[in-house]
Amino acid sequence: MTYTESEAQAMAVVRRNTEKVQGEGDFALFEELFADDFVDHTPQPGTTADKDGVRILYHRLREAFPDFRPEIHWQTVDDDVVTTYKTYHGTHRGDFLGIAATGRAVRFDTVDAMRVRDGRIVEHWGVANLYGVLGQLGARIES
């Protein structure tokens, strides 16, 4: 598939966030990539729907899983919205969703859609399989 220059640039912004910020903990880059008026339409538990909430989430993930690593399977873009399907990997070394460190390796799939304008991420929608993570950590899950 052929993308316009602006679509390719939007995909590169999202890829840098995934690989460099989430995967390597480059929070100086986080400040560059996220717009100050960013809105998260699907914030995770214990966070807010703004830039500060995402910063908190990313820090919590890196504290709980110091070796946190994303694996991007594919990306696509429609106008200014980049959709990414990825798998996150990590070893549970700190508290996560109220579960103390277990030392267990986890992996979970995520699909994100991020709107990019003027080289910055301005909106996010996402679905993460946190239910699966809880099971991998040995949490008792009742249906």
mmCIF file of C-alpha atoms in Angstrom:
data_model
loop_
_atom_site.group_PDB
_atom_site.id
_atom_site.type_symbol
_atom_site.label_atom_id
_atom_site.label_comp_id
_atom_site.label_asym_id
_atom_site.label_seq_id
_atom_site.Cartn_x
_atom_site.Cartn_y
_atom_site.Cartn_z
ATOM 1 C CA MET A 1 0.000 0.000 0.000
ATOM 2 C CA THR A 2 1.229 3.472 -0.830
ATOM 3 C CA TYR A 3 0.856 6.262 1.715
ATOM 4 C CA THR A 4 1.044 10.006 1.273
ATOM 5 C CA GLU A 5 3.978 11.822 2.867
ATOM 6 C CA SER A 6 1.763 13.111 5.698
ATOM 7 C CA GLU A 7 0.353 9.613 6.337
ATOM 8 C CA ALA A 8 3.867 8.112 6.417
ATOM 9 C CA GLN A 9 4.959 10.837 8.852
ATOM 10 C CA ALA A 10 1.954 10.128 11.107
ATOM 11 C CA MET A 11 2.821 6.433 11.141
ATOM 12 C CA ALA A 12 6.433 7.276 12.041
ATOM 13 C CA VAL A 13 5.272 9.409 15.005
ATOM 14 C CA VAL A 14 3.185 6.546 16.394
ATOM 15 C CA ARG A 15 5.990 4.032 15.780
ATOM 16 C CA ARG A 16 8.478 6.283 17.653
ATOM 17 C CA ASN A 17 6.047 6.476 20.576
ATOM 18 C CA THR A 18 5.640 2.709 20.649
ATOM 19 C CA GLU A 19 9.312 1.801 20.239
ATOM 20 C CA LYS A 20 11.158 4.672 21.924
ATOM 21 C CA VAL A 21 8.776 5.940 24.617
ATOM 22 C CA GLN A 22 6.925 2.776 25.598
ATOM 23 C CA GLY A 23 9.708 0.325 24.787
ATOM 24 C CA GLU A 24 12.746 2.309 25.924
ATOM 25 C CA GLY A 25 11.301 4.805 28.425
ATOM 26 C CA ASP A 26 12.327 7.950 26.505
ATOM 27 C CA PHE A 27 10.093 10.418 28.350
ATOM 28 C CA ALA A 28 11.771 13.483 26.830
ATOM 29 C CA LEU A 29 10.504 12.198 23.485
ATOM 30 C CA PHE A 30 7.061 11.649 25.061
ATOM 31 C CA GLU A 31 6.873 15.383 25.729
ATOM 32 C CA GLU A 32 7.657 16.102 22.067
ATOM 33 C CA LEU A 33 5.236 13.562 20.608
ATOM 34 C CA PHE A 34 2.108 14.234 22.683
ATOM 35 C CA ALA A 35 0.146 17.451 22.250
ATOM 36 C CA ASP A 36 -0.633 19.366 25.438
ATOM 37 C CA ASP A 37 -4.377 19.130 24.653
ATOM 38 C CA PHE A 38 -4.198 15.346 24.028
ATOM 39 C CA VAL A 39 -7.418 13.388 24.768
ATOM 40 C CA ASP A 40 -7.531 9.660 25.572
ATOM 41 C CA HIS A 41 -10.993 8.322 24.741
ATOM 42 C CA THR A 42 -10.218 4.974 26.443
ATOM 43 C CA PRO A 43 -8.084 5.758 29.513
ATOM 44 C CA GLN A 44 -6.795 2.822 31.561
ATOM 45 C CA PRO A 45 -7.876 2.234 35.182
ATOM 46 C CA GLY A 46 -6.387 4.738 37.617
ATOM 47 C CA THR A 47 -5.453 7.312 34.969
ATOM 48 C CA THR A 48 -7.007 10.426 33.489
ATOM 49 C CA ALA A 49 -8.006 11.094 29.880
ATOM 50 C CA ASP A 50 -5.259 13.659 29.235
ATOM 51 C CA LYS A 51 -1.514 13.803 28.562
ATOM 52 C CA ASP A 52 -0.735 13.470 32.276
ATOM 53 C CA GLY A 53 -2.804 10.266 32.420
ATOM 54 C CA VAL A 54 -0.858 8.663 29.587
ATOM 55 C CA ARG A 55 2.443 9.713 31.144
ATOM 56 C CA ILE A 56 1.345 8.043 34.415
ATOM 57 C CA LEU A 57 0.285 4.881 32.555
ATOM 58 C CA TYR A 58 3.576 4.623 30.675
ATOM 59 C CA HIS A 59 5.570 5.097 33.900
ATOM 60 C CA ARG A 60 3.476 2.473 35.707
ATOM 61 C CA LEU A 61 4.006 -0.022 32.888
ATOM 62 C CA ARG A 62 7.771 0.528 32.923
ATOM 63 C CA GLU A 63 7.877 0.229 36.742
ATOM 64 C CA ALA A 64 5.817 -2.974 36.746
ATOM 65 C CA PHE A 65 7.622 -4.428 33.723
ATOM 66 C CA PRO A 66 11.155 -2.914 33.543
ATOM 67 C CA ASP A 67 11.900 -4.934 30.396
ATOM 68 C CA PHE A 68 8.634 -3.815 28.755
ATOM 69 C CA ARG A 69 8.932 -4.380 25.007
ATOM 70 C CA PRO A 70 6.441 -3.761 22.209
ATOM 71 C CA GLU A 71 6.294 -5.880 19.073
ATOM 72 C CA ILE A 72 4.475 -4.108 16.235
ATOM 73 C CA HIS A 73 2.716 -6.549 13.912
ATOM 74 C CA TRP A 74 1.185 -3.990 11.555
ATOM 75 C CA GLN A 75 0.180 -0.365 11.153
ATOM 76 C CA THR A 76 -2.208 1.362 8.816
ATOM 77 C CA VAL A 77 -3.356 4.934 8.452
ATOM 78 C CA ASP A 78 -6.593 6.563 7.351
ATOM 79 C CA ASP A 79 -6.120 10.299 6.863
ATOM 80 C CA ASP A 80 -4.596 11.331 10.228
ATOM 81 C CA VAL A 81 -5.547 8.272 12.322
ATOM 82 C CA VAL A 82 -2.887 5.570 12.687
ATOM 83 C CA THR A 83 -4.017 2.114 13.812
ATOM 84 C CA THR A 84 -1.433 -0.256 15.249
ATOM 85 C CA TYR A 85 -1.756 -3.901 16.265
ATOM 86 C CA LYS A 86 0.988 -4.968 18.659
ATOM 87 C CA THR A 87 1.950 -7.378 21.385
ATOM 88 C CA TYR A 88 3.581 -6.162 24.575
ATOM 89 C CA HIS A 89 6.044 -8.383 26.456
ATOM 90 C CA GLY A 90 7.537 -7.982 29.906
ATOM 91 C CA THR A 91 8.522 -9.546 33.219
ATOM 92 C CA HIS A 92 6.340 -8.604 36.193
ATOM 93 C CA ARG A 93 8.806 -6.974 38.622
ATOM 94 C CA GLY A 94 6.549 -4.373 40.288
ATOM 95 C CA ASP A 95 2.949 -3.731 41.307
ATOM 96 C CA PHE A 96 0.482 -3.831 38.411
ATOM 97 C CA LEU A 97 -3.274 -3.318 38.824
ATOM 98 C CA GLY A 98 -2.900 -4.107 42.526
ATOM 99 C CA ILE A 99 -0.924 -7.313 41.991
ATOM 100 C CA ALA A 100 2.510 -7.453 43.619
ATOM 101 C CA ALA A 101 5.482 -8.555 41.523
ATOM 102 C CA THR A 102 5.363 -12.229 40.536
ATOM 103 C CA GLY A 103 8.442 -12.497 38.316
ATOM 104 C CA ARG A 104 6.238 -13.991 35.610
ATOM 105 C CA ALA A 105 6.680 -13.193 31.940
ATOM 106 C CA VAL A 106 3.560 -11.761 30.339
ATOM 107 C CA ARG A 107 2.423 -10.828 26.872
ATOM 108 C CA PHE A 108 -0.725 -9.057 25.784
ATOM 109 C CA ASP A 109 -2.182 -7.789 22.563
ATOM 110 C CA THR A 110 -3.314 -4.227 21.970
ATOM 111 C CA VAL A 111 -4.965 -2.346 19.137
ATOM 112 C CA ASP A 112 -4.537 1.433 19.232
ATOM 113 C CA ALA A 113 -5.818 4.220 17.028
ATOM 114 C CA MET A 114 -3.993 7.531 17.413
ATOM 115 C CA ARG A 115 -4.795 10.772 15.650
ATOM 116 C CA VAL A 116 -1.668 12.719 14.652
ATOM 117 C CA ARG A 117 -1.754 16.407 13.748
ATOM 118 C CA ASP A 118 1.274 18.588 13.056
ATOM 119 C CA GLY A 119 3.593 15.768 14.137
ATOM 120 C CA ARG A 120 1.967 15.282 17.548
ATOM 121 C CA ILE A 121 -0.442 12.721 18.960
ATOM 122 C CA VAL A 122 -3.714 14.484 19.788
ATOM 123 C CA GLU A 123 -6.199 11.636 20.396
ATOM 124 C CA HIS A 124 -6.185 7.940 21.310
ATOM 125 C CA TRP A 125 -8.634 5.044 21.259
ATOM 126 C CA GLY A 126 -7.493 1.575 22.250
ATOM 127 C CA VAL A 127 -8.311 -1.934 23.342
ATOM 128 C CA ALA A 128 -5.805 -3.826 25.502
ATOM 129 C CA ASN A 129 -6.268 -7.376 26.741
ATOM 130 C CA LEU A 130 -5.658 -6.551 30.409
ATOM 131 C CA TYR A 131 -7.980 -9.404 31.410
ATOM 132 C CA GLY A 132 -5.457 -11.790 29.879
ATOM 133 C CA VAL A 133 -2.604 -10.132 31.792
ATOM 134 C CA LEU A 134 -4.402 -10.682 35.086
ATOM 135 C CA GLY A 135 -4.749 -14.379 34.285
ATOM 136 C CA GLN A 136 -1.058 -14.641 33.380
ATOM 137 C CA LEU A 137 -0.196 -13.056 36.735
ATOM 138 C CA GLY A 138 -2.244 -15.684 38.554
ATOM 139 C CA ALA A 139 -5.116 -13.420 39.602
ATOM 140 C CA ARG A 140 -8.296 -15.290 40.387
ATOM 141 C CA ILE A 141 -10.789 -14.232 37.755
ATOM 142 C CA GLU A 142 -14.440 -15.004 38.268
ATOM 143 C CA SER A 143 -16.931 -14.957 35.444
#
